[in-house]
Tab-separated table of C-alpha atoms in Angstrom:
chain	number	residue	atom	x	y	z
A	621	MET	CA	-20.653	-118.537	-54.508
A	622	ALA	CA	-17.422	-117.594	-56.635
A	623	PRO	CA	-18.159	-117.347	-60.421
A	624	ILE	CA	-17.367	-120.219	-62.935
A	625	PRO	CA	-14.126	-118.989	-64.670
A	626	ILE	CA	-14.460	-119.302	-68.449
A	627	THR	CA	-11.659	-120.080	-70.939
A	628	ILE	CA	-12.270	-119.308	-74.669
A	629	VAL	CA	-10.165	-121.478	-76.987
A	630	THR	CA	-10.385	-120.290	-80.771
A	631	GLY	CA	-8.590	-120.600	-84.108
A	632	PHE	CA	-8.879	-121.602	-87.617
A	633	LEU	CA	-10.244	-124.977	-88.791
A	634	GLY	CA	-7.735	-127.640	-88.128
A	635	SER	CA	-5.234	-125.668	-85.932
A	636	GLY	CA	-5.343	-128.187	-83.160
A	637	LYS	CA	-7.894	-126.396	-80.533
A	638	THR	CA	-9.672	-129.973	-79.584
A	639	THR	CA	-6.141	-131.531	-79.188
A	640	LEU	CA	-5.016	-128.835	-76.787
A	641	ILE	CA	-8.039	-129.291	-74.672
A	642	LEU	CA	-7.859	-133.263	-74.773
A	643	ASN	CA	-4.118	-132.805	-73.598
A	644	LEU	CA	-5.124	-130.347	-70.665
A	645	ILE	CA	-7.773	-132.744	-69.126
A	646	PRO	CA	-4.872	-135.217	-67.784
A	647	GLN	CA	-3.167	-132.353	-66.094
A	648	LEU	CA	-6.250	-131.574	-63.991
A	649	PRO	CA	-6.967	-132.997	-60.390
A	650	LYS	CA	-9.158	-136.305	-60.555
A	651	HIS	CA	-12.236	-134.642	-59.358
A	652	TYR	CA	-11.981	-131.437	-61.237
A	653	LYS	CA	-15.044	-130.790	-63.243
A	654	LEU	CA	-14.457	-129.322	-66.705
A	655	ALA	CA	-17.357	-128.506	-68.956
A	656	LEU	CA	-17.320	-127.916	-72.573
A	657	LEU	CA	-19.196	-125.633	-74.726
A	658	LYS	CA	-18.385	-126.091	-78.467
A	659	ASN	CA	-19.526	-124.416	-81.625
A	660	GLU	CA	-19.754	-126.397	-84.700
A	661	PHE	CA	-20.887	-125.742	-88.133
A	662	GLY	CA	-23.088	-128.372	-89.440
A	663	ASP	CA	-25.398	-130.895	-87.998
A	664	VAL	CA	-22.984	-133.471	-86.685
A	665	ALA	CA	-20.696	-132.794	-83.833
A	666	ILE	CA	-17.845	-135.352	-84.218
A	667	ASP	CA	-15.363	-133.312	-81.968
A	668	SER	CA	-18.024	-133.182	-79.248
A	669	GLN	CA	-18.474	-136.919	-79.098
A	670	LEU	CA	-14.698	-137.223	-79.083
A	671	ALA	CA	-14.329	-134.843	-76.074
A	672	SER	CA	-17.212	-136.148	-74.264
A	673	SER	CA	-15.329	-139.520	-73.976
A	674	ALA	CA	-12.408	-138.024	-72.388
A	675	ALA	CA	-13.672	-137.484	-68.807
A	676	ILE	CA	-15.162	-134.146	-69.565
A	677	SER	CA	-18.156	-133.675	-67.121
A	678	GLY	CA	-20.706	-131.986	-69.565
A	679	VAL	CA	-20.809	-130.798	-73.265
A	680	GLN	CA	-23.022	-128.375	-74.694
A	681	GLU	CA	-23.070	-127.794	-78.378
A	682	LEU	CA	-24.085	-124.867	-80.579
A	683	LEU	CA	-24.609	-126.126	-84.195
A	684	ASN	CA	-25.239	-124.439	-87.661
A	685	GLY	CA	-23.902	-121.118	-87.124
A	686	CYS	CA	-21.069	-118.904	-85.452
A	687	ILE	CA	-20.961	-118.393	-81.685
A	688	CYS	CA	-19.734	-114.751	-82.061
A	689	CYS	CA	-22.419	-113.781	-84.926
A	690	ASN	CA	-25.881	-115.424	-85.227
A	691	LEU	CA	-25.660	-117.822	-82.278
A	692	VAL	CA	-24.429	-115.333	-79.772
A	693	GLY	CA	-27.991	-115.030	-78.078
A	694	GLN	CA	-27.783	-118.604	-77.190
A	695	LEU	CA	-24.766	-118.336	-75.149
A	696	GLY	CA	-26.196	-117.478	-71.959
A	697	ASP	CA	-28.758	-120.390	-72.261
A	698	ALA	CA	-26.091	-122.894	-72.928
A	699	LEU	CA	-23.819	-121.697	-70.089
A	700	GLU	CA	-26.753	-121.627	-67.825
A	701	ALA	CA	-27.551	-125.207	-68.756
A	702	LEU	CA	-24.037	-126.355	-68.106
A	703	ARG	CA	-24.057	-124.540	-64.626
A	704	ASN	CA	-27.393	-126.185	-63.524
A	705	ASP	CA	-26.442	-129.739	-65.049
A	706	VAL	CA	-22.959	-130.073	-64.209
A	707	SER	CA	-21.820	-127.433	-61.631
A	708	PRO	CA	-18.734	-127.282	-63.306
A	709	ASP	CA	-15.508	-125.905	-61.797
A	710	ARG	CA	-14.565	-124.470	-65.234
A	711	ILE	CA	-16.248	-124.164	-68.606
A	712	VAL	CA	-14.092	-124.150	-71.919
A	713	ILE	CA	-15.646	-122.696	-74.887
A	714	GLU	CA	-14.316	-124.002	-78.213
A	715	THR	CA	-15.123	-121.969	-81.139
A	716	SER	CA	-15.851	-122.837	-84.770
A	717	GLY	CA	-12.762	-122.276	-86.880
A	718	SER	CA	-14.145	-118.465	-88.330
A	719	ALA	CA	-15.063	-117.176	-85.093
A	720	PHE	CA	-13.420	-113.955	-83.759
A	721	PRO	CA	-12.657	-113.858	-79.998
A	722	ALA	CA	-13.717	-110.030	-79.459
A	723	THR	CA	-17.506	-110.393	-79.623
A	724	LEU	CA	-17.471	-113.561	-77.701
A	725	ALA	CA	-15.379	-112.164	-74.878
A	726	MET	CA	-17.510	-109.168	-74.571
A	727	GLU	CA	-20.529	-111.300	-74.395
A	728	VAL	CA	-19.097	-113.449	-71.587
A	729	ASN	CA	-18.081	-110.369	-69.774
A	730	ARG	CA	-21.627	-109.066	-70.313
A	731	LEU	CA	-23.177	-112.254	-68.826
A	732	GLY	CA	-20.693	-112.196	-65.935
A	733	ARG	CA	-21.506	-108.742	-65.152
A	734	GLU	CA	-25.488	-109.291	-65.235
A	735	SER	CA	-25.649	-112.676	-63.489
A	736	GLY	CA	-22.449	-112.975	-61.257
A	737	HIS	CA	-22.170	-116.427	-62.128
A	738	TYR	CA	-19.116	-116.123	-64.879
A	739	VAL	CA	-15.658	-114.498	-65.103
A	740	LEU	CA	-13.635	-114.758	-68.398
A	741	ASP	CA	-10.231	-116.208	-67.261
A	742	GLY	CA	-8.551	-116.123	-70.756
A	743	VAL	CA	-8.897	-116.060	-74.619
A	744	ILE	CA	-6.515	-118.519	-76.364
A	745	VAL	CA	-5.702	-118.513	-79.884
A	746	VAL	CA	-4.341	-121.771	-81.508
A	747	ILE	CA	-2.292	-121.333	-84.530
A	748	ASP	CA	-1.194	-124.042	-87.047
A	749	VAL	CA	2.211	-122.717	-88.216
A	750	GLU	CA	2.454	-125.042	-90.885
A	751	ASN	CA	-0.694	-124.174	-92.807
A	752	TRP	CA	-1.254	-120.815	-91.429
A	753	LYS	CA	-0.211	-117.711	-93.583
A	754	GLY	CA	-0.202	-115.269	-90.471
A	755	TYR	CA	-2.015	-112.211	-89.493
A	756	GLU	CA	-2.031	-110.502	-92.992
A	757	ASP	CA	-4.758	-108.007	-91.941
A	758	THR	CA	-3.168	-105.424	-89.753
A	759	SER	CA	-6.566	-103.042	-89.916
A	760	TYR	CA	-8.308	-101.423	-86.910
A	761	THR	CA	-10.560	-104.425	-87.033
A	762	ALA	CA	-7.798	-107.010	-86.634
A	763	LYS	CA	-6.239	-105.093	-83.816
A	764	LEU	CA	-9.555	-104.878	-81.971
A	765	GLN	CA	-9.759	-108.725	-82.402
A	766	ALA	CA	-6.182	-108.938	-81.317
A	767	ARG	CA	-6.840	-106.971	-78.055
A	768	TYR	CA	-9.080	-109.553	-76.781
A	769	THR	CA	-6.634	-112.357	-77.374
A	770	ASP	CA	-4.659	-113.205	-74.417
A	771	LEU	CA	-2.307	-116.100	-75.343
A	772	ILE	CA	-1.280	-117.303	-78.778
A	773	VAL	CA	-0.376	-120.950	-79.058
A	774	PHE	CA	2.032	-121.888	-82.132
A	775	ASN	CA	1.009	-125.367	-83.001
A	776	LYS	CA	2.474	-127.869	-85.477
A	777	TRP	CA	5.734	-125.370	-85.301
A	778	GLU	CA	7.696	-128.837	-85.263
A	779	GLN	CA	6.891	-129.342	-88.774
A	780	VAL	CA	8.300	-126.480	-90.332
A	781	ASN	CA	11.873	-124.670	-90.800
A	782	GLU	CA	12.518	-121.880	-88.267
A	783	ARG	CA	12.237	-119.191	-90.937
A	784	LYS	CA	8.530	-120.014	-91.346
A	785	TYR	CA	7.817	-119.892	-87.537
A	786	GLU	CA	9.636	-116.533	-87.333
A	787	ASP	CA	7.356	-115.502	-90.062
A	788	CYS	CA	4.380	-116.112	-87.748
A	789	LEU	CA	5.935	-114.118	-85.087
A	790	ASP	CA	6.617	-111.128	-87.287
A	791	ARG	CA	3.021	-111.168	-88.498
A	792	VAL	CA	1.994	-111.022	-84.673
A	793	GLY	CA	4.298	-108.320	-84.033
A	794	ASP	CA	3.142	-106.246	-87.031
A	795	LEU	CA	-0.362	-105.726	-84.845
A	796	GLU	CA	1.804	-103.709	-82.455
A	797	LEU	CA	0.023	-105.217	-79.368
A	798	PRO	CA	1.345	-106.851	-76.529
A	799	ILE	CA	0.279	-110.510	-77.026
A	800	ALA	CA	1.682	-113.378	-74.990
A	801	HIS	CA	2.638	-116.514	-77.058
A	802	VAL	CA	4.141	-119.961	-76.549
A	803	LYS	CA	5.160	-122.839	-78.536
A	804	SER	CA	3.110	-126.399	-77.773
A	805	ASN	CA	4.660	-129.547	-77.586
A	806	LYS	CA	2.567	-131.541	-80.232
A	807	GLY	CA	-0.576	-130.003	-78.903
A	808	HIS	CA	0.607	-129.976	-75.155
A	809	VAL	CA	0.775	-126.725	-73.201
A	810	ASP	CA	1.016	-126.798	-69.475
A	811	GLN	CA	-2.147	-126.094	-67.505
A	812	SER	CA	-0.299	-123.378	-65.371
A	813	VAL	CA	-0.135	-121.367	-68.468
A	814	LEU	CA	-3.566	-121.969	-70.071
A	815	LEU	CA	-5.642	-121.781	-66.621
A	816	GLY	CA	-5.735	-119.409	-63.849
A	817	LEU	CA	-5.895	-120.548	-60.079
A	818	ASP	CA	-9.723	-121.085	-59.186
A	819	SER	CA	-11.093	-122.347	-55.803
A	820	SER	CA	-11.419	-125.868	-56.919
A	821	LEU	CA	-7.942	-126.154	-58.220
A	822	ALA	CA	-6.581	-124.607	-54.947
A	823	LYS	CA	-8.035	-127.449	-52.905
A	824	ASN	CA	-5.545	-129.662	-54.711
A	825	VAL	CA	-2.611	-127.530	-54.306
A	826	THR	CA	0.180	-128.448	-51.955
A	827	SER	CA	2.770	-125.815	-53.886
A	828	LEU	CA	2.206	-123.045	-56.280
A	829	ALA	CA	5.209	-124.118	-58.253
A	830	VAL	CA	4.719	-125.258	-61.747
A	831	PRO	CA	4.073	-129.051	-61.795
A	832	HIS	CA	5.990	-132.049	-63.352
A	833	HIS	CA	4.040	-133.541	-66.096
A	834	HIS	CA	4.307	-136.797	-67.974
A	835	ASP	CA	1.660	-137.663	-70.897
A	836	GLU	CA	-0.044	-141.089	-71.071
A	837	HIS	CA	2.924	-142.499	-72.826
A	838	GLY	CA	5.365	-141.377	-70.223
A	839	ASN	CA	7.054	-138.527	-72.060
A	840	ASP	CA	7.958	-135.659	-69.771
A	841	HIS	CA	6.438	-132.660	-71.202
A	842	THR	CA	8.121	-130.136	-68.260
A	843	SER	CA	11.413	-129.323	-69.939
A	844	ASP	CA	9.658	-128.550	-73.319
A	845	HIS	CA	7.230	-126.056	-71.267
A	846	HIS	CA	10.479	-124.738	-69.173
A	847	ARG	CA	11.737	-123.498	-72.627
A	848	GLU	CA	8.700	-121.416	-73.275
A	849	VAL	CA	8.147	-119.693	-70.012
A	850	GLU	CA	10.123	-118.531	-66.736
A	851	VAL	CA	8.831	-118.959	-63.481
A	852	LEU	CA	9.298	-116.910	-60.237
A	853	SER	CA	8.326	-118.307	-56.872
A	854	VAL	CA	7.498	-115.471	-54.268
A	855	SER	CA	6.773	-116.131	-50.559
A	856	LEU	CA	6.477	-113.522	-47.747
A	857	SER	CA	6.549	-114.371	-43.911
A	858	SER	CA	6.636	-112.324	-40.872
A	859	GLU	CA	8.621	-112.832	-37.594
A	860	ASP	CA	6.202	-110.380	-35.644
A	861	PRO	CA	4.274	-112.160	-33.027
A	862	GLU	CA	1.173	-110.318	-34.317
A	863	PRO	CA	-0.498	-111.478	-37.360
A	864	GLN	CA	0.467	-109.689	-40.490
A	865	GLY	CA	-1.469	-109.462	-43.764
A	866	ILE	CA	-0.318	-108.410	-47.155
A	867	ASN	CA	-0.371	-104.752	-47.856
A	868	LEU	CA	-3.119	-104.582	-50.505
A	869	GLU	CA	-2.324	-101.203	-51.889
A	870	ASN	CA	1.184	-102.120	-52.876
A	871	LEU	CA	-0.233	-105.444	-54.313
A	872	ASP	CA	-2.473	-103.546	-56.389
A	873	LYS	CA	0.318	-101.431	-57.707
A	874	PHE	CA	2.266	-104.491	-58.731
A	875	LEU	CA	-0.987	-106.241	-60.518
A	876	VAL	CA	-1.526	-102.676	-62.318
A	877	SER	CA	1.989	-102.316	-63.586
A	878	ALA	CA	2.494	-106.012	-64.871
A	879	PRO	CA	2.355	-105.794	-68.559
A	880	LYS	CA	0.611	-108.866	-70.346
A	881	ASP	CA	3.318	-109.465	-72.727
A	882	GLU	CA	6.052	-109.935	-69.898
A	883	ILE	CA	3.868	-111.579	-67.455
A	884	TYR	CA	1.482	-114.130	-68.485
A	885	ARG	CA	-0.196	-115.402	-65.017
A	886	ILE	CA	0.062	-114.365	-61.404
A	887	LYS	CA	-1.240	-117.174	-58.990
A	888	ALA	CA	-1.261	-116.375	-55.198
A	889	ILE	CA	-2.987	-117.206	-51.768
A	890	PHE	CA	-2.251	-114.538	-49.310
A	891	LYS	CA	-3.596	-113.454	-45.953
A	892	ALA	CA	-5.038	-109.968	-45.396
A	893	ALA	CA	-6.665	-107.868	-42.629
A	894	SER	CA	-9.322	-106.358	-44.786
A	895	HIS	CA	-10.822	-107.843	-48.236
A	896	PRO	CA	-9.548	-106.817	-51.520
A	897	THR	CA	-11.738	-104.908	-54.167
A	898	SER	CA	-12.202	-106.347	-57.753
A	899	PRO	CA	-10.866	-103.831	-60.517
A	900	SER	CA	-14.036	-104.428	-62.395
A	901	ASP	CA	-16.875	-103.628	-60.026
A	902	GLY	CA	-15.299	-103.384	-56.824
A	903	SER	CA	-17.118	-106.329	-55.530
A	904	VAL	CA	-15.411	-108.993	-53.654
A	905	GLU	CA	-16.994	-111.467	-51.105
A	906	ALA	CA	-15.283	-111.083	-47.922
A	907	ALA	CA	-13.490	-114.275	-46.538
A	908	VAL	CA	-14.279	-115.383	-42.967
A	909	PRO	CA	-11.186	-115.576	-40.730
A	910	ARG	CA	-10.654	-118.708	-38.801
A	911	GLU	CA	-11.258	-118.774	-35.107
A	912	ASP	CA	-7.493	-119.104	-34.441
A	913	ASP	CA	-6.475	-116.460	-36.936
A	914	PRO	CA	-7.774	-112.908	-37.371
A	915	LEU	CA	-6.741	-112.612	-40.702
A	916	ALA	CA	-8.912	-114.030	-43.712
A	917	GLU	CA	-7.377	-115.744	-46.980
A	918	TYR	CA	-7.773	-115.140	-50.455
A	919	ILE	CA	-6.999	-116.564	-53.829
A	920	LEU	CA	-5.540	-114.217	-56.208
A	921	ASN	CA	-5.627	-114.875	-60.137
A	922	TRP	CA	-4.115	-112.503	-62.548
A	923	ALA	CA	-4.372	-113.633	-66.370
A	924	PHE	CA	-3.105	-111.201	-68.973
A	925	GLY	CA	-3.898	-107.957	-67.322
A	926	ARG	CA	-7.281	-108.979	-65.542
A	927	TRP	CA	-7.454	-110.291	-62.082
A	928	THR	CA	-9.948	-111.638	-59.536
A	929	PHE	CA	-9.745	-112.265	-55.701
A	930	THR	CA	-11.607	-115.129	-54.443
A	931	PRO	CA	-12.382	-115.969	-50.573
A	932	LEU	CA	-10.351	-119.096	-49.640
A	933	ASN	CA	-12.156	-122.109	-47.428
A	934	THR	CA	-8.991	-122.626	-45.307
A	935	GLY	CA	-10.269	-125.894	-43.938
A	936	SER	CA	-9.726	-127.570	-47.493
A	937	VAL	CA	-6.456	-126.084	-48.495
A	938	ASN	CA	-2.979	-126.661	-47.630
A	939	ILE	CA	-0.490	-124.353	-49.494
A	940	GLU	CA	3.176	-124.986	-48.657
A	941	VAL	CA	5.664	-121.897	-48.366
A	942	GLY	CA	8.890	-123.160	-48.239
A	943	ASP	CA	8.301	-126.403	-45.937
A	944	ARG	CA	5.467	-124.965	-44.035
A	945	PRO	CA	1.886	-124.705	-44.967
A	946	LEU	CA	0.542	-121.222	-45.433
A	947	SER	CA	-2.644	-121.762	-43.552
A	948	SER	CA	-1.099	-123.309	-40.421
A	949	ASN	CA	-0.306	-121.302	-37.354
A	950	SER	CA	3.137	-122.776	-36.825
A	951	SER	CA	4.781	-122.542	-33.654
A	952	THR	CA	8.195	-121.373	-35.473
A	953	ALA	CA	9.078	-117.774	-35.439
A	954	GLU	CA	7.706	-116.963	-38.752
A	955	ARG	CA	4.168	-116.475	-39.710
A	956	ASN	CA	3.421	-117.114	-43.526
A	957	ILE	CA	1.503	-114.427	-45.456
A	958	LEU	CA	1.628	-114.935	-49.136
A	959	SER	CA	2.739	-117.744	-51.548
A	960	MET	CA	2.834	-116.597	-55.061
A	961	THR	CA	3.898	-118.100	-58.551
A	962	VAL	CA	4.476	-115.589	-61.394
A	963	ILE	CA	4.705	-117.049	-64.902
A	964	LEU	CA	6.817	-114.844	-67.264
A	965	ALA	CA	7.866	-114.759	-70.791
A	966	ARG	CA	11.306	-115.932	-71.584
A	967	GLY	CA	14.007	-113.607	-70.613
A	968	GLU	CA	11.892	-111.456	-68.052
A	969	ALA	CA	12.329	-113.584	-64.753
A	970	GLU	CA	15.564	-111.888	-63.848
A	971	ARG	CA	14.409	-108.233	-64.158
A	972	TRP	CA	11.087	-108.861	-62.463
A	973	LYS	CA	12.697	-110.614	-59.570
A	974	VAL	CA	14.821	-107.477	-59.085
A	975	ARG	CA	11.637	-105.129	-59.415
A	976	ILE	CA	9.693	-107.387	-56.728
A	977	GLU	CA	12.715	-107.461	-54.204
A	978	SER	CA	13.616	-103.853	-54.567
A	979	GLU	CA	10.423	-101.816	-55.026
A	980	GLY	CA	8.194	-103.248	-52.272
A	981	LEU	CA	5.552	-104.380	-54.411
A	982	ILE	CA	4.953	-107.375	-52.036
A	983	ARG	CA	5.324	-106.370	-48.464
A	984	GLN	CA	3.160	-106.734	-45.094
A	985	ASP	CA	0.664	-104.307	-43.881
A	986	GLU	CA	3.095	-102.915	-41.195
A	987	PRO	CA	6.168	-101.858	-42.868
A	988	SER	CA	8.056	-101.266	-39.558
A	989	LYS	CA	7.633	-104.882	-38.759
A	990	LYS	CA	10.076	-107.457	-39.798
A	991	GLY	CA	9.262	-109.421	-42.902
A	992	LYS	CA	11.150	-111.971	-44.969
A	993	LEU	CA	10.354	-111.765	-48.824
A	994	LYS	CA	11.936	-114.678	-50.692
A	995	VAL	CA	12.039	-114.440	-54.624
A	996	LYS	CA	13.425	-117.550	-56.216
A	997	ARG	CA	13.900	-118.262	-59.949
A	998	LYS	CA	12.129	-121.789	-60.362
A	999	ILE	CA	12.605	-121.964	-64.221
């Protein structure tokens, strides 16, 4: 069984963490099970009561302490309770305002290694631009914490002048570390940036392109999201009558070479003749090919320099490459091999489009066979 992805959301008190999560929920598929683990100071968890009313499948609370310090030993029990009681597709951990992400991320990684039940998908820090004075501390400790931050969400920036927002960017730059960052739209960030592709999300996918979203008031957030990131759509197909899989060695070179301040996420579904290996411990469950196709299918989820491969149950997924599903044995001349979405920082799409097209990072197993690689800029 695939491990449960865990997303950590942290930030100072009042930065907008709960709002970010509540804005995420309407973007998820109807039957997607999102569980929430909240860390509160004090005895009354008002935010948890709010979140539990918003179609979240289960909530666990760790009160009267900091989850990265004196409560870190309780994390495993809380995660296990959610896993057993809810069987969630994903767990979001929302920390108290004073928590540091490094200790928590290391503990999640430890629990994942020991149990095989969890995998860290991303660490998100929410910053209140209006009231936050910036990363004043550029010490070794501060840089260590920043190393475990995958994505900074600048919130409430609409309420300040451009100079104050630029000051926040400068303070992050002083840490001299590659950290991805986006601006929210009144607490809204597209789920394709916040979350990776997991097995349950893949069941609901008809295209790996960034979706078009409206909030409950009918406001379109897609254009705001488009200004923050750029998106490439990559597809690979083969005209050879023999089934062709992706070249895993070249794919690995692509994943290793992708800088996390230029590329935020890579999501793909692909066919392979052999099963890929995880960069962490080398173990990946082998997918079972279908009777009518000798190749197995896998989900790739690359997030901020880390990645996982998950076997795909092809019977429940229909991923389109162009106008044909990836999992079909079409009677047309082309056989589909890969469908990929690459989400990048602003200004990076054209350069990476050229690299993918020219450096052979995405190609089929047999280079002598004729393959068709298409790289299109969607946003």
